[in-house]
Amino acid sequence: MADCTFCGRPVEAHDPLYLSETPGGEPTSQFCNYGCLSAHVDAADLATGSACEWSPEQ
Ligand SMILES: [Zn+2]
């Protein structure tokens, strides 16, 4: 049984998503659904500075 990294509810009760540091590796965090994943990213400010540097303007 894994608890959602964001809300702490069991992810198996929903439509779970798993994140891993390495492809095919052990999950390091899991979320009920995209809503919890998105909320966690916003709350932790994970999107800031994490985008690749490619820009269509250049
Ligand atoms: Zn959740």
mmCIF file with all atom_site columns, C-alpha atoms and ligand atoms in Angstrom:
data_model
loop_
_atom_site.group_PDB
_atom_site.id
_atom_site.type_symbol
_atom_site.label_atom_id
_atom_site.label_alt_id
_atom_site.label_comp_id
_atom_site.label_asym_id
_atom_site.label_entity_id
_atom_site.label_seq_id
_atom_site.pdbx_PDB_ins_code
_atom_site.Cartn_x
_atom_site.Cartn_y
_atom_site.Cartn_z
_atom_site.occupancy
_atom_site.B_iso_or_equiv
_atom_site.pdbx_formal_charge
_atom_site.auth_seq_id
_atom_site.auth_comp_id
_atom_site.auth_asym_id
_atom_site.auth_atom_id
_atom_site.pdbx_PDB_model_num
ATOM   1  C  CA . MET A 1 1  ? 0.000  0.000  0.000   1.00 0.00 ? 1  MET A CA 1
ATOM   2  C  CA . ALA A 1 2  ? 1.472  3.339  -1.076  1.00 0.00 ? 2  ALA A CA 1
ATOM   3  C  CA . ASP A 1 3  ? 0.294  6.716  0.167   1.00 0.00 ? 3  ASP A CA 1
ATOM   4  C  CA . CYS A 1 4  ? -0.008 9.716  -2.103  1.00 0.00 ? 4  CYS A CA 1
ATOM   5  C  CA . THR A 1 5  ? 3.018  11.987 -1.775  1.00 0.00 ? 5  THR A CA 1
ATOM   6  C  CA . PHE A 1 6  ? 0.741  15.016 -1.880  1.00 0.00 ? 6  PHE A CA 1
ATOM   7  C  CA . CYS A 1 7  ? -2.417 14.170 0.066   1.00 0.00 ? 7  CYS A CA 1
ATOM   8  C  CA . GLY A 1 8  ? -1.429 10.997 1.934   1.00 0.00 ? 8  GLY A CA 1
ATOM   9  C  CA . ARG A 1 9  ? -4.372 8.875  0.781   1.00 0.00 ? 9  ARG A CA 1
ATOM   10 C  CA . PRO A 1 10 ? -3.777 5.355  -0.572  1.00 0.00 ? 10 PRO A CA 1
ATOM   11 C  CA . VAL A 1 11 ? -3.093 5.781  -4.290  1.00 0.00 ? 11 VAL A CA 1
ATOM   12 C  CA . GLU A 1 12 ? -4.497 2.352  -5.172  1.00 0.00 ? 12 GLU A CA 1
ATOM   13 C  CA . ALA A 1 13 ? -7.986 3.714  -4.505  1.00 0.00 ? 13 ALA A CA 1
ATOM   14 C  CA . HIS A 1 14 ? -7.619 6.100  -7.438  1.00 0.00 ? 14 HIS A CA 1
ATOM   15 C  CA . ASP A 1 15 ? -5.789 6.128  -10.778 1.00 0.00 ? 15 ASP A CA 1
ATOM   16 C  CA . PRO A 1 16 ? -2.224 6.146  -9.468  1.00 0.00 ? 16 PRO A CA 1
ATOM   17 C  CA . LEU A 1 17 ? 0.834  7.703  -11.038 1.00 0.00 ? 17 LEU A CA 1
ATOM   18 C  CA . TYR A 1 18 ? 4.354  6.729  -9.992  1.00 0.00 ? 18 TYR A CA 1
ATOM   19 C  CA . LEU A 1 19 ? 7.512  8.776  -10.354 1.00 0.00 ? 19 LEU A CA 1
ATOM   20 C  CA . SER A 1 20 ? 10.990 7.293  -10.270 1.00 0.00 ? 20 SER A CA 1
ATOM   21 C  CA . GLU A 1 21 ? 14.408 8.906  -10.258 1.00 0.00 ? 21 GLU A CA 1
ATOM   22 C  CA . THR A 1 22 ? 15.597 6.382  -12.835 1.00 0.00 ? 22 THR A CA 1
ATOM   23 C  CA . PRO A 1 23 ? 13.706 4.740  -15.716 1.00 0.00 ? 23 PRO A CA 1
ATOM   24 C  CA . GLY A 1 24 ? 12.363 1.399  -14.515 1.00 0.00 ? 24 GLY A CA 1
ATOM   25 C  CA . GLY A 1 25 ? 13.606 2.056  -10.967 1.00 0.00 ? 25 GLY A CA 1
ATOM   26 C  CA . GLU A 1 26 ? 11.750 1.919  -7.704  1.00 0.00 ? 26 GLU A CA 1
ATOM   27 C  CA . PRO A 1 27 ? 9.096  4.646  -7.390  1.00 0.00 ? 27 PRO A CA 1
ATOM   28 C  CA . THR A 1 28 ? 10.253 7.491  -5.172  1.00 0.00 ? 28 THR A CA 1
ATOM   29 C  CA . SER A 1 29 ? 6.892  9.221  -5.052  1.00 0.00 ? 29 SER A CA 1
ATOM   30 C  CA . GLN A 1 30 ? 3.338  8.422  -6.087  1.00 0.00 ? 30 GLN A CA 1
ATOM   31 C  CA . PHE A 1 31 ? 0.120  10.336 -6.600  1.00 0.00 ? 31 PHE A CA 1
ATOM   32 C  CA . CYS A 1 32 ? -3.617 9.537  -6.712  1.00 0.00 ? 32 CYS A CA 1
ATOM   33 C  CA . ASN A 1 33 ? -3.974 11.126 -10.134 1.00 0.00 ? 33 ASN A CA 1
ATOM   34 C  CA . TYR A 1 34 ? -2.755 14.047 -12.241 1.00 0.00 ? 34 TYR A CA 1
ATOM   35 C  CA . GLY A 1 35 ? -4.573 16.454 -9.921  1.00 0.00 ? 35 GLY A CA 1
ATOM   36 C  CA . CYS A 1 36 ? -2.406 15.504 -6.948  1.00 0.00 ? 36 CYS A CA 1
ATOM   37 C  CA . LEU A 1 37 ? 0.725  15.442 -9.111  1.00 0.00 ? 37 LEU A CA 1
ATOM   38 C  CA . SER A 1 38 ? -0.029 18.931 -10.448 1.00 0.00 ? 38 SER A CA 1
ATOM   39 C  CA . ALA A 1 39 ? -0.883 20.280 -6.996  1.00 0.00 ? 39 ALA A CA 1
ATOM   40 C  CA . HIS A 1 40 ? 2.335  18.824 -5.579  1.00 0.00 ? 40 HIS A CA 1
ATOM   41 C  CA . VAL A 1 41 ? 4.422  20.369 -8.363  1.00 0.00 ? 41 VAL A CA 1
ATOM   42 C  CA . ASP A 1 42 ? 2.800  23.753 -7.727  1.00 0.00 ? 42 ASP A CA 1
ATOM   43 C  CA . ALA A 1 43 ? 3.116  23.508 -3.939  1.00 0.00 ? 43 ALA A CA 1
ATOM   44 C  CA . ALA A 1 44 ? 6.775  22.482 -4.070  1.00 0.00 ? 44 ALA A CA 1
ATOM   45 C  CA . ASP A 1 45 ? 7.595  24.922 -6.886  1.00 0.00 ? 45 ASP A CA 1
ATOM   46 C  CA . LEU A 1 46 ? 9.155  22.047 -8.809  1.00 0.00 ? 46 LEU A CA 1
ATOM   47 C  CA . ALA A 1 47 ? 8.412  23.556 -12.210 1.00 0.00 ? 47 ALA A CA 1
ATOM   48 C  CA . THR A 1 48 ? 10.554 26.633 -11.527 1.00 0.00 ? 48 THR A CA 1
ATOM   49 C  CA . GLY A 1 49 ? 13.899 26.383 -13.250 1.00 0.00 ? 49 GLY A CA 1
ATOM   50 C  CA . SER A 1 50 ? 13.308 22.814 -14.357 1.00 0.00 ? 50 SER A CA 1
ATOM   51 C  CA . ALA A 1 51 ? 12.417 23.484 -17.984 1.00 0.00 ? 51 ALA A CA 1
ATOM   52 C  CA . CYS A 1 52 ? 14.947 22.652 -20.655 1.00 0.00 ? 52 CYS A CA 1
ATOM   53 C  CA . GLU A 1 53 ? 16.690 25.604 -22.218 1.00 0.00 ? 53 GLU A CA 1
ATOM   54 C  CA . TRP A 1 54 ? 15.438 25.079 -25.745 1.00 0.00 ? 54 TRP A CA 1
ATOM   55 C  CA . SER A 1 55 ? 13.420 28.044 -26.945 1.00 0.00 ? 55 SER A CA 1
ATOM   56 C  CA . PRO A 1 56 ? 11.587 28.461 -30.265 1.00 0.00 ? 56 PRO A CA 1
ATOM   57 C  CA . GLU A 1 57 ? 12.518 32.162 -30.183 1.00 0.00 ? 57 GLU A CA 1
ATOM   58 C  CA . GLN A 1 58 ? 16.212 31.525 -30.717 1.00 0.00 ? 58 GLN A CA 1
HETATM 59 ZN ZN . ZN  B 2 .  ? -3.436 12.352 -3.592  1.00 0.00 ? 1  ZN  B ZN 1
#
